CSV table of C-alpha atoms and ligand atoms in Angstrom, one decimal:
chain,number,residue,atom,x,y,z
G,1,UNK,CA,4.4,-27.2,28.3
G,2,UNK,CA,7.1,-25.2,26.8
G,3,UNK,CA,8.3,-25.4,23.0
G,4,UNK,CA,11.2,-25.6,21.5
G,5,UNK,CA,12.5,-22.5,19.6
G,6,UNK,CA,13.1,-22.7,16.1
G,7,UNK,CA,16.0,-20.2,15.5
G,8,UNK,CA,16.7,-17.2,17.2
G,9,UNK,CA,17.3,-13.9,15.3
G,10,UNK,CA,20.7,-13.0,15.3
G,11,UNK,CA,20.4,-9.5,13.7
G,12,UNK,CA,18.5,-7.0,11.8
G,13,UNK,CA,19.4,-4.5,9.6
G,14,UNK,CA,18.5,-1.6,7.7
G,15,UNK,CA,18.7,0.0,4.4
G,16,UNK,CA,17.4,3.2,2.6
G,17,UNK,CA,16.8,2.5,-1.1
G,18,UNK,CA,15.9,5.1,-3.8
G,19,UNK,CA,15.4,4.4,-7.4
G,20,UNK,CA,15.6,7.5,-10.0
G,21,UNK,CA,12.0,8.1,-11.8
G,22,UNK,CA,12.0,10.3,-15.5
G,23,UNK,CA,8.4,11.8,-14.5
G,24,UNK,CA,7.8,12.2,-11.1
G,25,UNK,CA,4.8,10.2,-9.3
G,26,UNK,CA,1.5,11.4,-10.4
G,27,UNK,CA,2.6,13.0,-13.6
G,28,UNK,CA,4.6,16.1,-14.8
G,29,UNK,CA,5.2,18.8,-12.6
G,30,UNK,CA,1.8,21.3,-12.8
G,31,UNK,CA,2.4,25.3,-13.0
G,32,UNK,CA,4.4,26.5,-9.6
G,33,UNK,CA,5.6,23.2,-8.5
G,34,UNK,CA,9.3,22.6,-8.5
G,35,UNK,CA,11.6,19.9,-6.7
G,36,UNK,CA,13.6,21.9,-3.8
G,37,UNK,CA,16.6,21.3,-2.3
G,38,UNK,CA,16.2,18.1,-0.9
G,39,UNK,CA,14.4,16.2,-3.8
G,40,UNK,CA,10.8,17.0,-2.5
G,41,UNK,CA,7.8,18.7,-4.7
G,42,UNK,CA,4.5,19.4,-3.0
G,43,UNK,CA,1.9,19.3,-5.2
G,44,UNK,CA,-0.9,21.8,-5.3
G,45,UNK,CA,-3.5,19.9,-6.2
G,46,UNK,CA,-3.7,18.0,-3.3
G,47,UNK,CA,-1.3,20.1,-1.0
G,48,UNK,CA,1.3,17.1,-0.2
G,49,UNK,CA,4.9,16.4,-0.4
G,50,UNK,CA,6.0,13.7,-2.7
G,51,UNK,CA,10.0,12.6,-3.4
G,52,UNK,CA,11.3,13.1,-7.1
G,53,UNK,CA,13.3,10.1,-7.0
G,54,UNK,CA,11.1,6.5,-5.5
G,55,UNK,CA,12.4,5.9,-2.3
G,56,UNK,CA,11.9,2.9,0.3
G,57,UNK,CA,13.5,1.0,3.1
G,58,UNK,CA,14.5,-2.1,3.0
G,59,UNK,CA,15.1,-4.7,6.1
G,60,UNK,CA,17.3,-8.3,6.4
G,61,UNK,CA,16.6,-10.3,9.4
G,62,UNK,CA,19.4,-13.0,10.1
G,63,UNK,CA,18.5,-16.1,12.3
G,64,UNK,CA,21.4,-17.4,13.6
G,65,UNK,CA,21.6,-20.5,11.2
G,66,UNK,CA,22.0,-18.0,8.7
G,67,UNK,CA,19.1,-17.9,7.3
G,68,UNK,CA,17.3,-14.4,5.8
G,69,UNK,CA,13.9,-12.9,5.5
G,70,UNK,CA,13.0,-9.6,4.3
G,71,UNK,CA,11.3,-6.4,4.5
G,72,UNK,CA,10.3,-3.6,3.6
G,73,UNK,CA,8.0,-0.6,4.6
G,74,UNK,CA,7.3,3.1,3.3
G,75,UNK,CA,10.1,5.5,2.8
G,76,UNK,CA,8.2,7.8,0.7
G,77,UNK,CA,9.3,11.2,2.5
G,78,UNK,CA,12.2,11.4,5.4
G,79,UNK,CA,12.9,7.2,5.2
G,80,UNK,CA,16.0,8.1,7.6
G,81,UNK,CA,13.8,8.6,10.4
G,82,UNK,CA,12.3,5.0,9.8
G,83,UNK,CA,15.7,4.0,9.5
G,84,UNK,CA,16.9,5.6,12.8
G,85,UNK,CA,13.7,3.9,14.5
G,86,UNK,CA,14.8,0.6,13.5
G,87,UNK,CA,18.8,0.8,14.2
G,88,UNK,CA,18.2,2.3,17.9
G,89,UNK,CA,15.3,0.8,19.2
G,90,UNK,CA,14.0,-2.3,17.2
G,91,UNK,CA,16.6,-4.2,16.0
G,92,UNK,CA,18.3,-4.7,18.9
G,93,UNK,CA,15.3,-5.7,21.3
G,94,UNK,CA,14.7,-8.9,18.5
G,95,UNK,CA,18.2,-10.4,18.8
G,96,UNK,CA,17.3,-14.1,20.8
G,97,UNK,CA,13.9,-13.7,19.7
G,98,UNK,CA,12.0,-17.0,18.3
G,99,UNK,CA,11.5,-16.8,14.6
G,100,UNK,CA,8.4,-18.5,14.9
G,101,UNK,CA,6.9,-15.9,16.9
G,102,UNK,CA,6.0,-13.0,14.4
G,103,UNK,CA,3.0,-11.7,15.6
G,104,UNK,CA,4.1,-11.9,19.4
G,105,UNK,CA,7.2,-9.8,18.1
G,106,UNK,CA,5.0,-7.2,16.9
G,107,UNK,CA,3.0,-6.4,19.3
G,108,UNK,CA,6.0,-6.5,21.7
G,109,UNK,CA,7.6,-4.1,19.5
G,110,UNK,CA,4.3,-1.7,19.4
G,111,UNK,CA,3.9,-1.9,23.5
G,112,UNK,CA,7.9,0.0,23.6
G,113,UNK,CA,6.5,3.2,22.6
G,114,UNK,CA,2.6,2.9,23.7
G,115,UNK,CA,2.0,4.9,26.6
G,116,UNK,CA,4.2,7.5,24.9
G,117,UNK,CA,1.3,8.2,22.0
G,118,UNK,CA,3.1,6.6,19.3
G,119,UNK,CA,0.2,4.6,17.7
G,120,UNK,CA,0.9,5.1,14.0
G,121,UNK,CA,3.7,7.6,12.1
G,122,UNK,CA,6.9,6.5,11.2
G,123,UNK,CA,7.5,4.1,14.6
G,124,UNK,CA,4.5,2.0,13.4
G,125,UNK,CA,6.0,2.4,9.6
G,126,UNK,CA,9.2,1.3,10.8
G,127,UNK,CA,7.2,-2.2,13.2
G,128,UNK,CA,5.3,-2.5,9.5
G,129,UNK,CA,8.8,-3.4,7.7
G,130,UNK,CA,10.2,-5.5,10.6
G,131,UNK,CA,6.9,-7.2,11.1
G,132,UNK,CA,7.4,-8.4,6.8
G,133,UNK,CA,11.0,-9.9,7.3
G,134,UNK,CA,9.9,-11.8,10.7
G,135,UNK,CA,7.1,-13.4,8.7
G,136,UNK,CA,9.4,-14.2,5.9
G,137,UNK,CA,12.1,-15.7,7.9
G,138,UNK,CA,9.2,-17.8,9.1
G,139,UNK,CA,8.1,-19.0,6.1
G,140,UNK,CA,11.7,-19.8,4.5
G,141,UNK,CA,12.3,-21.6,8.0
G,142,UNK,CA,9.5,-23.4,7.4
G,143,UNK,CA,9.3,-23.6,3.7
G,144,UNK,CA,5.7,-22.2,3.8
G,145,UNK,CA,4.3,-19.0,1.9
G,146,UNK,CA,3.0,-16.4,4.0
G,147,UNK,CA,-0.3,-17.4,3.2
G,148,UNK,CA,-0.2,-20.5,4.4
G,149,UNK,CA,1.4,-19.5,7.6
G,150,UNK,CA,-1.7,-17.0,8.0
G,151,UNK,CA,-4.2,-20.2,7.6
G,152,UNK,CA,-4.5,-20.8,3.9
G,153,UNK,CA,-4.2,-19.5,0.4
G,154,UNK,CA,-7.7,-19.2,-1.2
G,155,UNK,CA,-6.6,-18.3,-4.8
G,156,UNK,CA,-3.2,-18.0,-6.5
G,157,UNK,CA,-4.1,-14.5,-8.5
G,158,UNK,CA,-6.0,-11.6,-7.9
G,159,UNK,CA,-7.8,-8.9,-10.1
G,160,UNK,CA,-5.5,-6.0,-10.4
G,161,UNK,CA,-6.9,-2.4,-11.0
G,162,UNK,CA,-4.8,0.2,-13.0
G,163,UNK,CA,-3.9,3.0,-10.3
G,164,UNK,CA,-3.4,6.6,-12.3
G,165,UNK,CA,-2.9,8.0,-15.5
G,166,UNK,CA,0.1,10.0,-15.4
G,167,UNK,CA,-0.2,12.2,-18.8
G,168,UNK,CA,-0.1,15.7,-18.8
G,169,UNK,CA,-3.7,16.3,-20.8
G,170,UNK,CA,-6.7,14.9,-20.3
G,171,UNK,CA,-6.6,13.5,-24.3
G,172,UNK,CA,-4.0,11.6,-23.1
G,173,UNK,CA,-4.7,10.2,-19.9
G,174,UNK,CA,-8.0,9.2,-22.0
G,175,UNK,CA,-5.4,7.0,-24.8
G,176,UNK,CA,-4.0,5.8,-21.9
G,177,UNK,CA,-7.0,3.7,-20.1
G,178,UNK,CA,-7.8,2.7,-23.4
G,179,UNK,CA,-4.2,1.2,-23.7
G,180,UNK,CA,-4.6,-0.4,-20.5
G,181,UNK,CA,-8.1,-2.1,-21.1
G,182,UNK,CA,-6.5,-3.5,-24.2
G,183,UNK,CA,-3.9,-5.4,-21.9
G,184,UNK,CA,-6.6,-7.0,-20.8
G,185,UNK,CA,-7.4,-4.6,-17.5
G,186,UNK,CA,-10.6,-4.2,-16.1
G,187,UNK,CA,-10.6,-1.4,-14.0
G,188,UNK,CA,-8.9,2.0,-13.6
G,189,UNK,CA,-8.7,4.9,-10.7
G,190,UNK,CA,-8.0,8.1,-11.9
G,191,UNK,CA,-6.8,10.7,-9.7
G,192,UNK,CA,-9.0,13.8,-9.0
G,193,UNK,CA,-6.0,16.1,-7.6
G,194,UNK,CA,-4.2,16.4,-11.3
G,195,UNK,CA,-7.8,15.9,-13.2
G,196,UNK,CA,-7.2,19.5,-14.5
G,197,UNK,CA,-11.1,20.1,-15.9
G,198,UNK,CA,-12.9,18.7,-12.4
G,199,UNK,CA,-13.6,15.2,-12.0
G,200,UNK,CA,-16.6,15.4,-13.5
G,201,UNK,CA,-15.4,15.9,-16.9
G,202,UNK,CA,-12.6,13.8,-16.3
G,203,UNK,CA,-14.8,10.9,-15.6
G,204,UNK,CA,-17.2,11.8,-18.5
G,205,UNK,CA,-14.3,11.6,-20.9
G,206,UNK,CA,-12.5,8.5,-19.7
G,207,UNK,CA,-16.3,6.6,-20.0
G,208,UNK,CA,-16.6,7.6,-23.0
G,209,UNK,CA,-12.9,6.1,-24.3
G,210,UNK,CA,-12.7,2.9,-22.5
G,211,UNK,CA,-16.9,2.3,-23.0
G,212,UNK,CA,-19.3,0.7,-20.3
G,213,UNK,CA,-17.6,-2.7,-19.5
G,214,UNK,CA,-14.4,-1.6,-17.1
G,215,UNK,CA,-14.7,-0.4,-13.7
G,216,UNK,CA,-13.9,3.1,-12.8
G,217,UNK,CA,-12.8,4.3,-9.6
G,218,UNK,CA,-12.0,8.0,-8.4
G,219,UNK,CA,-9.1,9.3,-5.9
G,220,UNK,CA,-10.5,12.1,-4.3
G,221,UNK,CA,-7.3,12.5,-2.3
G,222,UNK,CA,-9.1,13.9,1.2
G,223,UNK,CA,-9.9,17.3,-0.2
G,224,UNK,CA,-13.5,17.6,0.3
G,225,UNK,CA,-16.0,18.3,2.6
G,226,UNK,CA,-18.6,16.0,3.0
G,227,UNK,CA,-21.8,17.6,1.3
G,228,UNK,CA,-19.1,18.7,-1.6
G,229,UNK,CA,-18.0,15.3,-1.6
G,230,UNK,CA,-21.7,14.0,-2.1
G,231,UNK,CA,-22.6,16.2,-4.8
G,232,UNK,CA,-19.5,15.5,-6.7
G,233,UNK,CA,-19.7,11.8,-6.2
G,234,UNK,CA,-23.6,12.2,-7.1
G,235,UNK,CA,-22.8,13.6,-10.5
G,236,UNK,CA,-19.4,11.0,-10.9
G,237,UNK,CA,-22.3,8.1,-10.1
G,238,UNK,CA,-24.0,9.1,-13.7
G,239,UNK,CA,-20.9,7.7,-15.4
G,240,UNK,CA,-21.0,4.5,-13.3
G,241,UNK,CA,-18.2,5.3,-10.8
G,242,UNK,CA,-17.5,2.0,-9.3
G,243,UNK,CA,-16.2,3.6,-5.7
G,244,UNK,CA,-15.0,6.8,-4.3
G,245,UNK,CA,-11.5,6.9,-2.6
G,246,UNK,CA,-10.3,9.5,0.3
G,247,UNK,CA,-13.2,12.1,-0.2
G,248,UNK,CA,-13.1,13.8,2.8
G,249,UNK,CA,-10.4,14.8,5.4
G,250,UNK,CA,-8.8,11.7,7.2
G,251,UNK,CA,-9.5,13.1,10.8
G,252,UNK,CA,-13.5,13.6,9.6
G,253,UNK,CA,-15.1,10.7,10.6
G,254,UNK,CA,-18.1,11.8,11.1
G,255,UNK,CA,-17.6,13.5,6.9
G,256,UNK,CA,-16.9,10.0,6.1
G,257,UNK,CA,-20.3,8.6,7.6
G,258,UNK,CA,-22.1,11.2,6.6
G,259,UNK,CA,-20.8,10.9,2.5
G,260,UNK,CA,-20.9,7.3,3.1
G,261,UNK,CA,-24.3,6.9,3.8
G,262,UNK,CA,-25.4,9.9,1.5
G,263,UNK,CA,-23.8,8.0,-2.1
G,264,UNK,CA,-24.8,5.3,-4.0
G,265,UNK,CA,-21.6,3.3,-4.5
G,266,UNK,CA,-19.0,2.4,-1.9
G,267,UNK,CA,-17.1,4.8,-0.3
G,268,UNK,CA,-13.0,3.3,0.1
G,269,UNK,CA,-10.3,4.7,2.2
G,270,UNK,CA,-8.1,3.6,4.7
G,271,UNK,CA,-4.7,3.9,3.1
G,272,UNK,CA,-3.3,6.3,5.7
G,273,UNK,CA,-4.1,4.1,8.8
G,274,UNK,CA,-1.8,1.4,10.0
G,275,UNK,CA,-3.4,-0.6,12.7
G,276,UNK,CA,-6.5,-1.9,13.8
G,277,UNK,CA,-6.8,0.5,16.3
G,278,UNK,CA,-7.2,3.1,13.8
G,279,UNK,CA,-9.8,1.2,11.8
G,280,UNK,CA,-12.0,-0.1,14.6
G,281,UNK,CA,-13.8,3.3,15.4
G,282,UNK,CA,-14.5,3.4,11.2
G,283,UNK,CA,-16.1,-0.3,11.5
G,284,UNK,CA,-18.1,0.7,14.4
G,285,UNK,CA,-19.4,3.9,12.6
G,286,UNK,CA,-19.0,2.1,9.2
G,287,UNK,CA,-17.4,5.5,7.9
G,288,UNK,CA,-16.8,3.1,4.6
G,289,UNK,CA,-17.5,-0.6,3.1
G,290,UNK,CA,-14.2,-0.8,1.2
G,291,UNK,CA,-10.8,-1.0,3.4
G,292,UNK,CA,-7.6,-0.2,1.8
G,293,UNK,CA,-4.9,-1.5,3.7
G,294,UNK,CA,-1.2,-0.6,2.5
G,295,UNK,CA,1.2,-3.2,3.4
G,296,UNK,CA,3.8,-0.7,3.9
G,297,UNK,CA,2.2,0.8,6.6
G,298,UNK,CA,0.7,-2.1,8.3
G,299,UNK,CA,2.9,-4.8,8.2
G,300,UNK,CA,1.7,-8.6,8.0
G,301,UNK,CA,0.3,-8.7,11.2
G,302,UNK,CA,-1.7,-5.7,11.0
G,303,UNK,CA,-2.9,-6.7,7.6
G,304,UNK,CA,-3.8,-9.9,8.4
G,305,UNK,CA,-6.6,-8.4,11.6
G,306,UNK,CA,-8.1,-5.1,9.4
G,307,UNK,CA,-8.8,-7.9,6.6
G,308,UNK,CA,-10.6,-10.3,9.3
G,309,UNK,CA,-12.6,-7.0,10.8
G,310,UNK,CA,-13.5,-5.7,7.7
G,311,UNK,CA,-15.0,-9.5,6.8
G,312,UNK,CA,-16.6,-9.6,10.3
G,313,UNK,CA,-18.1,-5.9,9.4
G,314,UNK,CA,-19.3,-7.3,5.7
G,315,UNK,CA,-17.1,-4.9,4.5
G,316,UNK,CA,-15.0,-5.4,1.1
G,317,UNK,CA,-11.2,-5.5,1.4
G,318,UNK,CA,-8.9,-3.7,-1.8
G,319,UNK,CA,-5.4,-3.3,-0.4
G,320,UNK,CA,-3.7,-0.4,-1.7
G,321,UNK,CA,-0.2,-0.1,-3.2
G,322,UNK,CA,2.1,2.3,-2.4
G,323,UNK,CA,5.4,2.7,-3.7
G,324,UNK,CA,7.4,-0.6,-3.1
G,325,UNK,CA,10.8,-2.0,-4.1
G,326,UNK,CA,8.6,-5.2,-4.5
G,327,UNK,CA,9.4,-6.9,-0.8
G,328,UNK,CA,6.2,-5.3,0.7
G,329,UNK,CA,4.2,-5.4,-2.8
G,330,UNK,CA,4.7,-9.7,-2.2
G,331,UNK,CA,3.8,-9.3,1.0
G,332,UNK,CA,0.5,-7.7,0.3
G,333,UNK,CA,-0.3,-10.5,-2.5
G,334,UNK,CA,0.5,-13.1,0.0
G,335,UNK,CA,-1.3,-11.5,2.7
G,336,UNK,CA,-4.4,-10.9,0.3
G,337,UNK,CA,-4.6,-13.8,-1.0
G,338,UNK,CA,-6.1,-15.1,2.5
G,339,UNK,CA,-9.3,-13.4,2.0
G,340,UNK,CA,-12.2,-14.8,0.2
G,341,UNK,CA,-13.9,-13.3,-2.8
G,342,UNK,CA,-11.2,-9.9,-2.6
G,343,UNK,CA,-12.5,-7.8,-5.4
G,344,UNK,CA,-9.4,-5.9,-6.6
G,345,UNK,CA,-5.6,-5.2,-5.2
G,346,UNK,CA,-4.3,-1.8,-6.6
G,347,UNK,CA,-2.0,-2.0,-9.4
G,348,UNK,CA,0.9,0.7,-9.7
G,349,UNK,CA,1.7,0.3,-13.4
G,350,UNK,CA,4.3,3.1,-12.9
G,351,UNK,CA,6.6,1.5,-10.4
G,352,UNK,CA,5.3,-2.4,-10.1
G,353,UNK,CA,6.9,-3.5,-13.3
G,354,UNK,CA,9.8,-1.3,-13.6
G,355,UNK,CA,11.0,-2.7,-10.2
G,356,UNK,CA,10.3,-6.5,-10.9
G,357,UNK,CA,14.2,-6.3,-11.5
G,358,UNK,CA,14.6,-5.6,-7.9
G,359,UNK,CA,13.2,-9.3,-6.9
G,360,UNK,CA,13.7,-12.7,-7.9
G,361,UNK,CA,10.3,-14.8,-7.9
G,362,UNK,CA,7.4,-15.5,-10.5
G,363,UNK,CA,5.4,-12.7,-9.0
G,364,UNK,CA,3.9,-10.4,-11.5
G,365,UNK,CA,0.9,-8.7,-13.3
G,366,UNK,CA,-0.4,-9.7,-16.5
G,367,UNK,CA,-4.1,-9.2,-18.4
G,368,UNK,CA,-5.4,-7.6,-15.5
G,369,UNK,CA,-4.1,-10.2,-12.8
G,370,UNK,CA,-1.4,-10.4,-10.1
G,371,UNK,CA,-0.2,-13.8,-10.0
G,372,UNK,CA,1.1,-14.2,-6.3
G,373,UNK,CA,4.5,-15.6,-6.2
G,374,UNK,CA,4.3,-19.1,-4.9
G,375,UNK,CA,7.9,-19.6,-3.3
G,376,UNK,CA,8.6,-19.4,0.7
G,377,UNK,CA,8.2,-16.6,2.9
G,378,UNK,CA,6.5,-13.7,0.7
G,379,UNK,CA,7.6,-15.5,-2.4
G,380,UNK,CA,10.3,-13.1,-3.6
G,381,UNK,CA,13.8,-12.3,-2.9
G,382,UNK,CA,16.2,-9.7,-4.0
G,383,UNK,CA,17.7,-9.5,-7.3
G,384,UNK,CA,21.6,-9.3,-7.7
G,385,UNK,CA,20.6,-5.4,-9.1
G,386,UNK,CA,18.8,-4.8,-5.6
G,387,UNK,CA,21.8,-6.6,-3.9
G,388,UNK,CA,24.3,-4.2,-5.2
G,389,UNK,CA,22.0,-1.5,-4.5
G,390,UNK,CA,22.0,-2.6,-0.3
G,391,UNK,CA,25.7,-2.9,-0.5
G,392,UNK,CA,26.1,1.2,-1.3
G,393,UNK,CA,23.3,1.6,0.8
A,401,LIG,MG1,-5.4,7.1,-2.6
């Protein structure tokens, strides 16, 4: 039996986006850090490179009865090699392709460059945002969300938790959280690479503001090794941490099972991986029992499978949130909206409402809730401001 196609693609296209930022992403620049020549700063806390300005890629899909979906995936450092990747070797293998098709596409798309080693990096960054306009040219094809193409919506918002407090002093950062719980916020993640005093002291102080009844979460950003880690997370525990992020180096599995099974509250990470080839050996060994997928990495698909291994593993699912336009942001709503009983989605106060002008839609965040936009495809579209932006692109 064969089926009929729905629409063929017709073309894809490309765009870098940056947006400008007063205070760069996780707070003022710290003693020796500077933005060089290209716009970079590398921060010494946690020894990475970060862009001064926000900066993401943006995709358009056309079928050919004219109709668009987008994407978007992560253009945090270097977006014109994702760029590249997508103008020479994906967009033109998708032209003819059945819209209706989106997960066949991308693992079509991830077999090109396979046997060559190229199972995550910027190729896999660059399926991720083709991956989120297939599935929202679906959906606006079909006039269904993203969630209901993936099997059904099980709730229409989703606890959001405040991701960093980006103030120079700790007094500050403390003011902050207690601003935040009195939107209406019920759980906030500090970051331990700018908690100038040690995390310890950082936790102590931001308890003591916000008071027992809010959730507190700590980034340890990968910088520890795993007995460290424990002791650290030991004395955080005293202050009711509700889970520890990152604390060890990504390639340490074995440090992940080891601080995993040495703590008592969940250990979370998984921001930095983008398929579920890279999560299943952390399943196996459960090196966690909170997964955070990022959207811009992983795409729909990819999404959609960690999320049904980590339920099969008993795991918890809280997606991470990295810096988006707002095209991959709806995805992740749409795609996490799927899951039963999803604790938290990660809330980037800094960047999530700034760039609602980017996208048209009723998605947003509000007393301590994402409300997931309810229209076609992912639910959002871009604004005439983003529009104009894609047209100097
Ligand atoms: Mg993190």
């Amino acid at each position: 039996m064969s089926t009929a196609p729905l629409d063929a693609i017709q073309k894809l296209e490309c765009f870098i986006v940056r947006v400008p930022r007063d205070v760069p992403y996780l707070g003022p620049l710290r003693d020796g850090e500077f933005i060089n020549e290209k716009g970079y700063l590398i921060r010494k806390g946690n020894r990475s490179i970060y862009p001064s300005t926000d900066q993401t890629v943006v995709l358009k899909v056309t079928a050919e009865s004219g109709r668009i979906g987008w994407g978007e995936t992560y253009g945090i450092a270097a977006p014109e090699a994702v760029k590249a990747i997508v103008d020479n070797l994906l967009a033109p293998v998708i032209v003819g392709r059945d819209v209706s098709a989106p997960a066949v596409i991308h693992d079509d798309l991830y077999d090109l460059m396979r046997v060559r080693g190229f199972f995550g990096g910027y190729f896999v960054d660059a399926l991720a945002g083709v991956d989120i306009a297939l599935w929202d040219l679906y959906g606006r094809i079909t006039g269904l969300s993203v969630s209901q193409l993936l099997g059904g919506r099980r709730q229409e918002t989703l606890p959001a938790y405040v991701s960093g407090l980006p103030r120079a002093t700790l007094q500050e950062r403390c003011d902050l959280a207690v601003e935040w719980v009195n939107k209406g916020f019920k759980a906030i993640k500090f970051a331990g690479a700018v908690a100038d005093d040690g995390m310890v002291k950082e936790m102590a102080a931001l308890r003591e503001a916000i008071g027992p009844g809010v959730d507190l979460m700590v980034d340890m950003h990968w910088k520890h090794e795993a007995a460290e880690a424990v002791s650290i997370i030991r004395k955080l525990e005293a202050h009711g941490l509700y889970f520890a992020e990152a604390p060890v180096q990504s390639e340490d599995m074995t440090g992940q099972v080891r601080v995993a099974n040495s703590i008592g509250v969940p250990l979370a990470l998984g921001e930095e991986l983008r398929t579920a080839y890279e999560y299943r050996p952390r399943f196996e060994a459960r090196a966690m029992s909170i997964v955070q997928p990022e959207m811009g990495h992983t795409g729909i698909t990819e999404f959609a499978r960690i999320g049904m291994m980590a339920q099969a593993f008993h795991m918890k699912i809280i997606p991470h949130a990295a810096i988006s336009i707002g095209i991959f942001m709806a995805a992740s709503l749409q795609a996490s909206a799927v899951f039963l009983g999803l604790p938290y989605h990660e809330y980037q106060h800094s960047i999530f409402d700034r760039n609602l002008m980017f996208t048209n839609g009723d998605m947003a965040c509000e007393n301590g809730f994402y409300k997931v936009p309810t229209g076609p495809g992912i639910g959002v579209e871009p604004s005439e401001a983003l529009l104009a932006m894609l047209e100097d692109a």
